[in-house]
Amino acid sequence: MKKIILSAAILILILTATFNSVNAASAQAEERVIVLFKDKVDKELIANNGGKINRELRNLPAISISVPSVALQGLSRNPNIELIEKDSIVKVEGQVSDWGIDDVKAPVAWSSGYTGTGVKIAVVDTGISLSHSDLSVAGGASFVAYTNSYNDDNGHGTHVSGIIGARNNDIGTIGVAPDSDLYAVKVLDSSGSGYLSDVIAGIDWAISNQMDIINLSLGSSTDSPTLHQAVDKAYNNGTLVVAAAGNSGLINGNGDTVEYPAKYDSAIAVAAVDSSNNRASFSSTGPKVEVSAPGVSIYSTYLNNSYTRMSGTSMATPYTTGILALLKQQNPALTNIELRDKLDQYVVDLGAAGRDTLTGYGLIQAQAQPVESIKTVMSVTTDKDSYLKGETVTVEATVKDSNLNALNGATVNLTITSPSGSQTNAVQTTDSSGAVVFNIATNKKTKTGTYKINVQSSLSGYSSSNATTQYRIE
């Protein structure tokens, strides 16, 4: 079978810049270590040895513990433990924004409360460093043959992820959408290359896991019908696909050098500009270039809890992904097609009027426009009209939008007013069917009479709504 290698779009130009990163380990009065288990974490074993759990990991059978030093030797001999290592202290300098953050006006959206909250982004790349203090990985998968881990062993995916969503935590740097949910989809190996089939599998995973945006900072000069189908499938399922235009551009900007998958209509092809908003000399050109974003000497997260500067359309792509995450939070009811239209509208035109082959429609820009609240519809029912003392009252409430689509993640506040006027309150969050269920216990002391129920919903981007009903206790 022919092996088609996809190389991360960063390969054409990588700039090395000096930066300060301080790694320091401080001696602890109490031993703080990381315990990696061969299979499952054994919390009872740790407790029996006087250990206290500091942190649990979602994706690894490992925990950070504080434990008396005398217990370490015995723990290290336990057949269920793979290894024990020191939980070192790592420090970096204070938070620094990359020049591109201001260039795309991300702080304008932040000031209005838009930070990408709730937007799921699949970074289809070399993985993401799971131990980086400035990144939070919500989940992921690996499709390379040599590891099941989606931890980054190259650095490219970590750099891309920091541009999208490095946390606003007073260290390192900050991403365009610092509260977005990053998912590491590892399809490229430690050298930044991978099989085409692995990339397709990564896109397929993103579709199955209902990602809002797929970031593809990678490319190939070879077209693939299967890759084309995968990108089309994602887009037709409502996912935004953002891809690097490529680093194969000529200095004079002539020719059609846009790579795949950016060249597909279902993908947003992103070109790179420098800090003066001039097209980067390496940035691929052609009629498929849709927008442009910062892509020269971009400061972001890297391996070993560090930071570095890189250049390429690989860097411009996550800037665009981040802006789309802000737009998605601002406009939760819009389709991916409508969000793409907004992205193309909110630009600074850099070249010839309108769309051109060098920078597309222009430089992407964040917006601070208020969200137009979408109307919601609530309903509430009880399983019976009347109850005997000692029976359980089951209350079900549903929340839907104006098109009667179920709303997942809406907060529902329940208030029950008794015959005497006293109130009982409860709060739950709707599931994927837009429903919540409250079970209210009664006993022989419960007063007889009519109980009034009021439920009220709230969800960002949607108007509040309420519904009422009542039941009797006989």
Short mmCIF file of C-alpha atoms in Angstrom, two decimals:
data_model
loop_
_atom_site.label_atom_id
_atom_site.label_comp_id
_atom_site.label_asym_id
_atom_site.label_seq_id
_atom_site.Cartn_x
_atom_site.Cartn_y
_atom_site.Cartn_z
CA MET A 1 0.00 0.00 0.00
CA LYS A 2 1.38 3.38 -0.95
CA LYS A 3 2.47 5.38 2.05
CA ILE A 4 1.44 9.02 1.80
CA ILE A 5 3.18 11.21 4.31
CA LEU A 6 1.50 14.30 5.68
CA SER A 7 3.94 16.81 7.11
CA ALA A 8 2.93 19.51 9.53
CA ALA A 9 2.70 22.81 7.69
CA ILE A 10 5.32 24.30 9.98
CA LEU A 11 8.16 22.58 8.07
CA ILE A 12 8.89 25.38 5.59
CA LEU A 13 9.91 28.03 8.11
CA ILE A 14 10.62 27.66 11.78
CA LEU A 15 12.11 30.60 13.60
CA THR A 16 14.06 30.15 16.80
CA ALA A 17 13.76 32.94 19.32
CA THR A 18 15.27 33.43 22.74
CA PHE A 19 12.83 33.08 25.58
CA ASN A 20 13.09 32.68 29.30
CA SER A 21 11.72 29.60 30.98
CA VAL A 22 12.56 28.68 34.50
CA ASN A 23 12.40 25.07 35.59
CA ALA A 24 13.03 24.67 39.26
CA ALA A 25 12.55 21.87 41.71
CA SER A 26 12.19 22.67 45.34
CA ALA A 27 13.02 20.26 48.08
CA GLN A 28 9.91 19.33 50.00
CA ALA A 29 9.70 18.60 53.69
CA GLU A 30 7.36 15.82 52.71
CA GLU A 31 8.06 13.58 49.71
CA ARG A 32 5.77 14.42 46.80
CA VAL A 33 5.95 11.85 44.02
CA ILE A 34 4.10 10.60 40.96
CA VAL A 35 3.08 6.95 41.06
CA LEU A 36 2.45 5.27 37.72
CA PHE A 37 0.48 2.03 37.99
CA LYS A 38 0.66 -0.78 35.45
CA ASP A 39 -3.11 -1.04 35.24
CA LYS A 40 -5.52 0.66 37.64
CA VAL A 41 -4.78 3.21 40.33
CA ASP A 42 -4.89 1.55 43.76
CA LYS A 43 -5.98 4.28 46.16
CA GLU A 44 -6.24 1.85 49.06
CA LEU A 45 -2.57 0.91 48.66
CA ILE A 46 -1.58 4.57 48.87
CA ALA A 47 -3.75 5.18 51.93
CA ASN A 48 -2.35 2.11 53.70
CA ASN A 49 1.13 3.56 53.27
CA GLY A 50 0.19 6.91 54.77
CA GLY A 51 -0.10 8.66 51.43
CA LYS A 52 -2.31 11.60 50.52
CA ILE A 53 -3.52 11.98 46.93
CA ASN A 54 -2.80 15.41 45.45
CA ARG A 55 -3.93 14.92 41.88
CA GLU A 56 -5.57 12.23 39.76
CA LEU A 57 -5.15 11.98 36.00
CA ARG A 58 -7.98 11.31 33.59
CA ASN A 59 -6.03 9.52 30.90
CA LEU A 60 -3.20 7.76 32.74
CA PRO A 61 -3.21 5.24 35.63
CA ALA A 62 -1.13 7.66 37.65
CA ILE A 63 -1.54 9.90 40.68
CA SER A 64 0.47 12.54 42.46
CA ILE A 65 0.82 11.79 46.17
CA SER A 66 2.51 13.10 49.29
CA VAL A 67 3.90 10.20 51.30
CA PRO A 68 6.39 9.56 54.12
CA SER A 69 9.81 8.86 52.58
CA VAL A 70 10.09 5.62 54.57
CA ALA A 71 7.15 4.20 52.59
CA LEU A 72 8.69 4.77 49.16
CA GLN A 73 10.94 1.73 49.13
CA GLY A 74 8.07 -0.60 49.90
CA LEU A 75 5.82 1.02 47.31
CA SER A 76 8.51 0.72 44.63
CA ARG A 77 8.56 -3.07 45.13
CA ASN A 78 4.79 -3.42 44.63
CA PRO A 79 4.17 -5.51 41.48
CA ASN A 80 1.24 -3.31 40.43
CA ILE A 81 3.37 -0.15 40.28
CA GLU A 82 5.27 0.62 37.08
CA LEU A 83 7.42 3.40 38.50
CA ILE A 84 7.67 6.18 41.08
CA GLU A 85 9.19 9.52 40.19
CA LYS A 86 9.65 12.86 41.90
CA ASP A 87 6.79 15.32 41.38
CA SER A 88 9.04 18.26 40.55
CA ILE A 89 8.00 21.90 40.80
CA VAL A 90 8.07 23.73 37.48
CA LYS A 91 7.89 27.49 37.17
CA VAL A 92 7.63 29.77 34.18
CA GLU A 93 7.67 33.52 33.74
CA GLY A 94 4.56 35.68 33.96
CA GLN A 95 1.95 35.58 31.21
CA VAL A 96 2.85 37.26 27.90
CA SER A 97 0.43 37.75 25.01
CA ASP A 98 1.68 36.98 21.52
CA TRP A 99 1.50 39.88 19.05
CA GLY A 100 -1.18 38.03 17.10
CA ILE A 101 -3.65 38.19 19.99
CA ASP A 102 -4.03 41.95 19.59
CA ASP A 103 -3.81 41.71 15.81
CA VAL A 104 -7.00 39.63 15.65
CA LYS A 105 -8.65 41.71 18.40
CA ALA A 106 -9.26 38.75 20.73
CA PRO A 107 -9.35 40.98 23.87
CA VAL A 108 -12.36 42.77 22.38
CA ALA A 109 -14.36 39.54 22.60
CA TRP A 110 -12.92 38.68 26.04
CA SER A 111 -14.12 42.02 27.42
CA SER A 112 -17.66 41.03 26.45
CA GLY A 113 -17.34 37.69 28.22
CA TYR A 114 -16.60 35.51 25.19
CA THR A 115 -13.68 33.13 25.74
CA GLY A 116 -14.76 30.01 23.85
CA THR A 117 -16.57 28.40 26.77
CA GLY A 118 -18.27 25.14 25.83
CA VAL A 119 -16.77 24.90 22.34
CA LYS A 120 -15.19 21.50 21.57
CA ILE A 121 -12.10 21.64 19.37
CA ALA A 122 -10.26 18.65 17.90
CA VAL A 123 -6.58 19.43 17.32
CA VAL A 124 -5.67 16.81 14.70
CA ASP A 125 -1.90 16.92 14.95
CA THR A 126 1.04 15.44 16.88
CA GLY A 127 -0.92 15.38 20.13
CA ILE A 128 -0.92 17.85 23.00
CA SER A 129 1.48 17.90 25.94
CA LEU A 130 -0.66 16.57 28.77
CA SER A 131 1.64 17.92 31.48
CA HIS A 132 1.84 21.54 30.33
CA SER A 133 0.76 23.97 33.04
CA ASP A 134 -0.78 26.34 30.50
CA LEU A 135 -2.95 23.76 28.72
CA SER A 136 -5.96 21.72 29.75
CA VAL A 137 -6.78 18.72 27.58
CA ALA A 138 -10.40 17.58 27.71
CA GLY A 139 -9.71 14.24 26.04
CA GLY A 140 -8.53 12.75 22.79
CA ALA A 141 -7.29 9.70 20.93
CA SER A 142 -4.17 8.37 19.21
CA PHE A 143 -4.10 6.89 15.73
CA VAL A 144 -0.36 6.38 15.29
CA ALA A 145 0.86 2.80 15.42
CA TYR A 146 3.45 3.06 18.16
CA THR A 147 1.41 4.53 21.02
CA ASN A 148 -2.11 4.78 22.37
CA SER A 149 -1.24 8.02 24.12
CA TYR A 150 -2.20 11.36 22.61
CA ASN A 151 0.60 13.05 24.51
CA ASP A 152 2.73 15.17 22.17
CA ASP A 153 6.21 13.85 21.35
CA ASN A 154 6.98 16.45 18.67
CA GLY A 155 5.86 19.86 19.96
CA HIS A 156 3.89 21.03 16.93
CA GLY A 157 0.47 20.07 18.27
CA THR A 158 1.25 21.62 21.65
CA HIS A 159 2.26 24.90 19.98
CA VAL A 160 -0.91 24.89 17.87
CA SER A 161 -3.06 24.14 20.92
CA GLY A 162 -1.59 27.01 22.91
CA ILE A 163 -2.52 29.45 20.16
CA ILE A 164 -6.10 28.21 20.34
CA GLY A 165 -6.59 27.79 24.05
CA ALA A 166 -3.66 28.45 26.40
CA ARG A 167 -5.31 29.26 29.72
CA ASN A 168 -5.69 32.74 31.20
CA ASN A 169 -3.86 31.76 34.38
CA ASP A 170 -1.17 34.43 34.83
CA ILE A 171 1.61 32.21 33.48
CA GLY A 172 3.19 31.71 30.08
CA THR A 173 0.87 32.99 27.37
CA ILE A 174 -2.83 33.07 26.52
CA GLY A 175 -4.75 31.60 23.60
CA VAL A 176 -7.45 33.19 21.48
CA ALA A 177 -10.18 31.10 23.16
CA PRO A 178 -8.72 30.30 26.60
CA ASP A 179 -11.83 28.56 27.93
CA SER A 180 -12.46 26.31 24.92
CA ASP A 181 -12.28 22.52 25.28
CA LEU A 182 -9.18 21.10 23.57
CA TYR A 183 -9.13 17.48 22.38
CA ALA A 184 -5.81 15.95 21.34
CA VAL A 185 -6.18 13.78 18.24
CA LYS A 186 -2.73 12.35 17.57
CA VAL A 187 -2.26 11.42 13.89
CA LEU A 188 1.35 12.54 13.31
CA ASP A 189 4.47 10.99 14.83
CA SER A 190 7.48 12.46 16.62
CA SER A 191 8.89 13.73 13.31
CA GLY A 192 5.66 15.51 12.36
CA SER A 193 4.61 13.01 9.69
CA GLY A 194 1.96 10.33 9.45
CA TYR A 195 -0.09 8.06 7.24
CA LEU A 196 -3.00 9.58 5.39
CA SER A 197 -5.23 6.88 6.85
CA ASP A 198 -4.34 8.03 10.36
CA VAL A 199 -5.38 11.60 9.53
CA ILE A 200 -8.66 10.34 8.11
CA ALA A 201 -9.20 8.24 11.24
CA GLY A 202 -8.63 11.34 13.35
CA ILE A 203 -11.25 13.30 11.42
CA ASP A 204 -13.61 10.34 11.75
CA TRP A 205 -13.09 10.36 15.53
CA ALA A 206 -13.89 14.07 15.62
CA ILE A 207 -17.15 13.46 13.76
CA SER A 208 -18.17 10.62 16.08
CA ASN A 209 -17.39 12.71 19.15
CA GLN A 210 -19.35 15.73 17.88
CA MET A 211 -16.53 18.25 17.80
CA ASP A 212 -17.54 21.81 16.94
CA ILE A 213 -14.28 22.62 15.14
CA ILE A 214 -11.48 20.51 13.63
CA ASN A 215 -8.05 22.16 13.40
CA LEU A 216 -5.84 20.72 10.64
CA SER A 217 -2.42 22.38 10.76
CA LEU A 218 -1.11 19.87 8.24
CA GLY A 219 -1.15 19.32 4.52
CA SER A 220 -0.15 17.33 1.46
CA SER A 221 0.34 18.24 -2.19
CA THR A 222 -1.50 15.02 -3.11
CA ASP A 223 -5.27 14.93 -3.40
CA SER A 224 -7.12 12.04 -1.74
CA PRO A 225 -10.74 11.14 -2.47
CA THR A 226 -11.06 9.45 0.92
CA LEU A 227 -9.69 12.47 2.78
CA HIS A 228 -12.01 14.65 0.73
CA GLN A 229 -14.98 12.52 1.78
CA ALA A 230 -13.96 12.69 5.43
CA VAL A 231 -13.69 16.48 5.40
CA ASP A 232 -16.99 16.80 3.52
CA LYS A 233 -18.66 14.44 6.00
CA ALA A 234 -17.48 16.51 8.94
CA TYR A 235 -18.67 19.75 7.36
CA ASN A 236 -22.03 18.28 6.37
CA ASN A 237 -22.46 17.08 9.96
CA GLY A 238 -22.16 20.66 11.23
CA THR A 239 -18.46 20.75 12.11
CA LEU A 240 -16.19 23.60 11.03
CA VAL A 241 -12.98 22.37 9.38
CA VAL A 242 -10.03 24.78 9.45
CA ALA A 243 -6.90 23.86 7.48
CA ALA A 244 -3.47 25.34 6.79
CA ALA A 245 -3.15 26.69 3.25
CA GLY A 246 0.43 25.43 3.21
CA ASN A 247 3.99 26.76 3.26
CA SER A 248 4.72 26.20 -0.43
CA GLY A 249 4.10 29.75 -1.59
CA LEU A 250 6.43 31.59 -3.95
CA ILE A 251 7.95 34.87 -2.76
CA ASN A 252 6.18 36.77 -5.55
CA GLY A 253 2.83 35.19 -4.62
CA ASN A 254 2.20 33.71 -8.04
CA GLY A 255 0.57 30.36 -8.72
CA ASP A 256 -1.89 28.05 -7.00
CA THR A 257 0.10 26.35 -4.24
CA VAL A 258 -2.65 25.65 -1.68
CA GLU A 259 -2.34 22.13 -0.26
CA TYR A 260 -4.90 19.50 0.72
CA PRO A 261 -7.16 19.35 2.69
CA ALA A 262 -7.27 23.18 2.70
CA LYS A 263 -8.06 23.09 -1.03
CA TYR A 264 -11.43 21.40 -0.46
CA ASP A 265 -14.52 23.61 -0.48
CA SER A 266 -15.61 22.16 2.86
CA ALA A 267 -12.42 23.40 4.56
CA ILE A 268 -11.44 26.96 5.48
CA ALA A 269 -7.99 27.58 3.95
CA VAL A 270 -5.88 29.90 6.11
CA ALA A 271 -2.91 31.96 4.90
CA ALA A 272 -0.26 33.54 7.14
CA VAL A 273 0.69 37.19 7.69
CA ASP A 274 3.47 38.84 9.69
CA SER A 275 3.22 41.49 12.42
CA SER A 276 2.92 44.20 9.75
CA ASN A 277 0.00 42.30 8.21
CA ASN A 278 2.00 41.50 5.09
CA ARG A 279 1.62 38.06 3.55
CA ALA A 280 4.32 35.73 4.86
CA SER A 281 6.72 34.90 2.02
CA PHE A 282 6.18 31.16 2.52
CA SER A 283 2.36 31.27 2.69
CA SER A 284 0.67 29.30 -0.09
CA THR A 285 -1.48 31.23 -2.53
CA GLY A 286 -4.44 30.49 -4.76
CA PRO A 287 -8.18 30.98 -5.21
CA LYS A 288 -9.01 28.66 -2.29
CA VAL A 289 -7.32 30.91 0.29
CA GLU A 290 -10.26 32.11 2.40
CA VAL A 291 -8.82 34.16 5.27
CA SER A 292 -5.47 35.08 6.77
CA ALA A 293 -4.14 35.17 10.33
CA PRO A 294 -0.88 35.76 12.24
CA GLY A 295 1.70 33.14 11.32
CA VAL A 296 5.21 34.56 11.74
CA SER A 297 7.25 34.25 14.95
CA ILE A 298 4.26 33.17 17.04
CA TYR A 299 4.92 32.62 20.75
CA SER A 300 3.11 29.63 22.23
CA THR A 301 3.31 26.52 24.39
CA TYR A 302 5.85 23.77 23.72
CA LEU A 303 7.16 20.50 25.16
CA ASN A 304 8.62 20.13 28.66
CA ASN A 305 6.36 22.84 30.05
CA SER A 306 8.17 25.45 27.95
CA TYR A 307 7.38 28.06 25.30
CA THR A 308 8.88 28.90 21.91
CA ARG A 309 8.30 30.84 18.69
CA MET A 310 7.31 29.18 15.43
CA SER A 311 6.22 30.32 11.99
CA GLY A 312 3.96 28.81 9.35
CA THR A 313 0.38 28.55 8.19
CA SER A 314 0.22 25.93 10.94
CA MET A 315 0.20 28.87 13.36
CA ALA A 316 -2.32 30.94 11.37
CA THR A 317 -4.79 28.04 11.33
CA PRO A 318 -5.30 27.85 15.14
CA TYR A 319 -5.75 31.63 15.28
CA THR A 320 -8.69 31.13 12.94
CA THR A 321 -9.97 28.18 14.95
CA GLY A 322 -9.85 30.32 18.10
CA ILE A 323 -11.81 33.16 16.49
CA LEU A 324 -14.43 30.66 15.32
CA ALA A 325 -14.70 29.35 18.89
CA LEU A 326 -15.46 32.89 20.09
CA LEU A 327 -18.05 33.30 17.33
CA LYS A 328 -19.60 29.95 18.24
CA GLN A 329 -20.03 30.99 21.87
CA GLN A 330 -21.44 34.36 20.80
CA ASN A 331 -23.89 32.79 18.36
CA PRO A 332 -24.76 29.29 19.65
CA ALA A 333 -27.77 28.83 17.37
CA LEU A 334 -25.94 29.52 14.12
CA THR A 335 -24.95 26.65 11.85
CA ASN A 336 -21.35 26.02 10.85
CA ILE A 337 -22.13 27.54 7.45
CA GLU A 338 -23.49 30.71 9.07
CA LEU A 339 -20.49 30.95 11.41
CA ARG A 340 -18.17 30.60 8.43
CA ASP A 341 -19.97 33.47 6.74
CA LYS A 342 -19.49 35.62 9.84
CA LEU A 343 -15.79 34.76 9.91
CA ASP A 344 -15.46 35.94 6.31
CA GLN A 345 -17.37 39.15 7.06
CA TYR A 346 -15.38 40.15 10.15
CA VAL A 347 -12.04 40.82 8.47
CA VAL A 348 -9.63 43.61 7.64
CA ASP A 349 -9.18 43.54 3.86
CA LEU A 350 -5.43 43.40 3.28
CA GLY A 351 -5.04 43.10 -0.48
CA ALA A 352 -7.14 43.85 -3.50
CA ALA A 353 -10.71 44.75 -2.62
CA GLY A 354 -12.68 41.65 -1.73
CA ARG A 355 -11.28 38.14 -1.81
CA ASP A 356 -7.82 37.71 -3.33
CA THR A 357 -5.41 34.81 -3.82
CA LEU A 358 -2.86 36.03 -1.26
CA THR A 359 -4.83 36.72 1.93
CA GLY A 360 -8.38 35.68 1.00
CA TYR A 361 -11.06 37.95 2.38
CA GLY A 362 -8.51 39.42 4.79
CA LEU A 363 -7.24 39.32 8.38
CA ILE A 364 -9.67 37.64 10.79
CA GLN A 365 -11.07 39.77 13.63
CA ALA A 366 -12.85 38.97 16.89
CA GLN A 367 -16.11 40.74 17.62
CA ALA A 368 -17.79 42.06 20.75
CA GLN A 369 -21.31 42.20 19.40
CA PRO A 370 -24.00 41.26 21.92
CA VAL A 371 -25.54 37.86 21.64
CA GLU A 372 -29.11 37.92 20.41
CA SER A 373 -30.93 35.70 22.85
CA ILE A 374 -32.80 32.78 21.36
CA LYS A 375 -36.24 32.03 22.74
CA THR A 376 -36.75 28.86 24.74
CA VAL A 377 -39.81 26.77 25.53
CA MET A 378 -40.30 24.95 28.84
CA SER A 379 -42.73 22.30 29.98
CA VAL A 380 -43.21 20.64 33.36
CA THR A 381 -45.27 17.62 34.42
CA THR A 382 -45.74 15.34 37.41
CA ASP A 383 -46.27 11.61 37.10
CA LYS A 384 -49.61 11.89 38.96
CA ASP A 385 -52.10 14.60 39.89
CA SER A 386 -52.33 13.59 43.55
CA TYR A 387 -50.24 11.59 46.03
CA LEU A 388 -50.63 9.89 49.36
CA LYS A 389 -48.24 10.77 52.15
CA GLY A 390 -45.10 8.67 51.83
CA GLU A 391 -45.18 8.54 48.04
CA THR A 392 -42.50 10.15 45.85
CA VAL A 393 -43.48 13.03 43.60
CA THR A 394 -41.68 12.81 40.25
CA VAL A 395 -41.34 16.11 38.41
CA GLU A 396 -40.02 16.20 34.83
CA ALA A 397 -39.13 19.42 33.04
CA THR A 398 -37.91 19.89 29.46
CA VAL A 399 -36.18 22.82 27.77
CA LYS A 400 -36.26 23.35 23.99
CA ASP A 401 -35.39 26.16 21.62
CA SER A 402 -37.92 27.99 19.47
CA ASN A 403 -37.58 25.26 16.84
CA LEU A 404 -38.38 22.64 19.51
CA ASN A 405 -34.85 21.23 19.49
CA ALA A 406 -33.75 19.84 22.86
CA LEU A 407 -31.24 22.02 24.75
CA ASN A 408 -28.46 20.16 26.52
CA GLY A 409 -26.73 21.80 29.50
CA ALA A 410 -29.50 24.24 30.45
CA THR A 411 -29.85 25.03 34.15
CA VAL A 412 -33.33 24.35 35.55
CA ASN A 413 -34.33 25.90 38.87
CA LEU A 414 -37.28 24.19 40.59
CA THR A 415 -39.38 25.94 43.23
CA ILE A 416 -42.18 24.11 45.07
CA THR A 417 -44.52 26.22 47.19
CA SER A 418 -46.39 24.34 49.92
CA PRO A 419 -49.97 25.09 51.06
CA SER A 420 -48.54 27.12 53.95
CA GLY A 421 -46.35 29.22 51.64
CA SER A 422 -42.96 27.68 52.48
CA GLN A 423 -40.72 26.94 49.52
CA THR A 424 -38.39 24.12 48.51
CA ASN A 425 -35.73 24.69 45.84
CA ALA A 426 -33.62 22.39 43.69
CA VAL A 427 -31.35 22.80 40.66
CA GLN A 428 -30.40 20.39 37.87
CA THR A 429 -28.89 20.53 34.38
CA THR A 430 -30.67 19.15 31.33
CA ASP A 431 -29.34 16.08 29.51
CA SER A 432 -29.03 15.56 25.75
CA SER A 433 -32.81 15.17 25.48
CA GLY A 434 -33.30 18.56 27.16
CA ALA A 435 -34.87 16.95 30.24
CA VAL A 436 -34.37 16.94 34.00
CA VAL A 437 -36.15 14.80 36.60
CA PHE A 438 -36.68 15.79 40.23
CA ASN A 439 -37.83 13.22 42.80
CA ILE A 440 -39.51 14.81 45.82
CA ALA A 441 -39.96 12.60 48.88
CA THR A 442 -43.01 12.91 51.16
CA ASN A 443 -43.71 11.43 54.58
CA LYS A 444 -46.43 11.34 57.21
CA LYS A 445 -45.51 14.88 58.31
CA THR A 446 -46.03 16.32 54.84
CA LYS A 447 -48.95 18.74 54.86
CA THR A 448 -52.02 17.93 52.82
CA GLY A 449 -53.17 20.37 50.19
CA THR A 450 -52.10 21.81 46.86
CA TYR A 451 -48.41 22.28 46.02
CA LYS A 452 -47.44 24.72 43.25
CA ILE A 453 -44.45 24.01 41.00
CA ASN A 454 -42.47 26.61 39.07
CA VAL A 455 -39.46 25.78 36.90
CA GLN A 456 -37.19 28.33 35.23
CA SER A 457 -34.43 27.72 32.69
CA SER A 458 -31.19 29.55 31.92
CA LEU A 459 -28.53 28.94 29.26
CA SER A 460 -25.94 31.27 27.75
CA GLY A 461 -27.20 32.70 24.47
CA TYR A 462 -30.82 31.80 25.20
CA SER A 463 -33.64 33.68 26.86
CA SER A 464 -34.96 32.43 30.16
CA SER A 465 -38.33 30.66 30.21
CA ASN A 466 -40.54 29.11 32.85
CA ALA A 467 -43.46 26.73 33.29
CA THR A 468 -45.84 25.89 36.12
CA THR A 469 -48.01 23.03 37.33
CA GLN A 470 -49.36 21.72 40.61
CA TYR A 471 -50.15 18.54 42.53
CA ARG A 472 -52.03 17.57 45.68
CA ILE A 473 -51.07 15.64 48.77
CA GLU A 474 -54.09 13.77 50.13
#
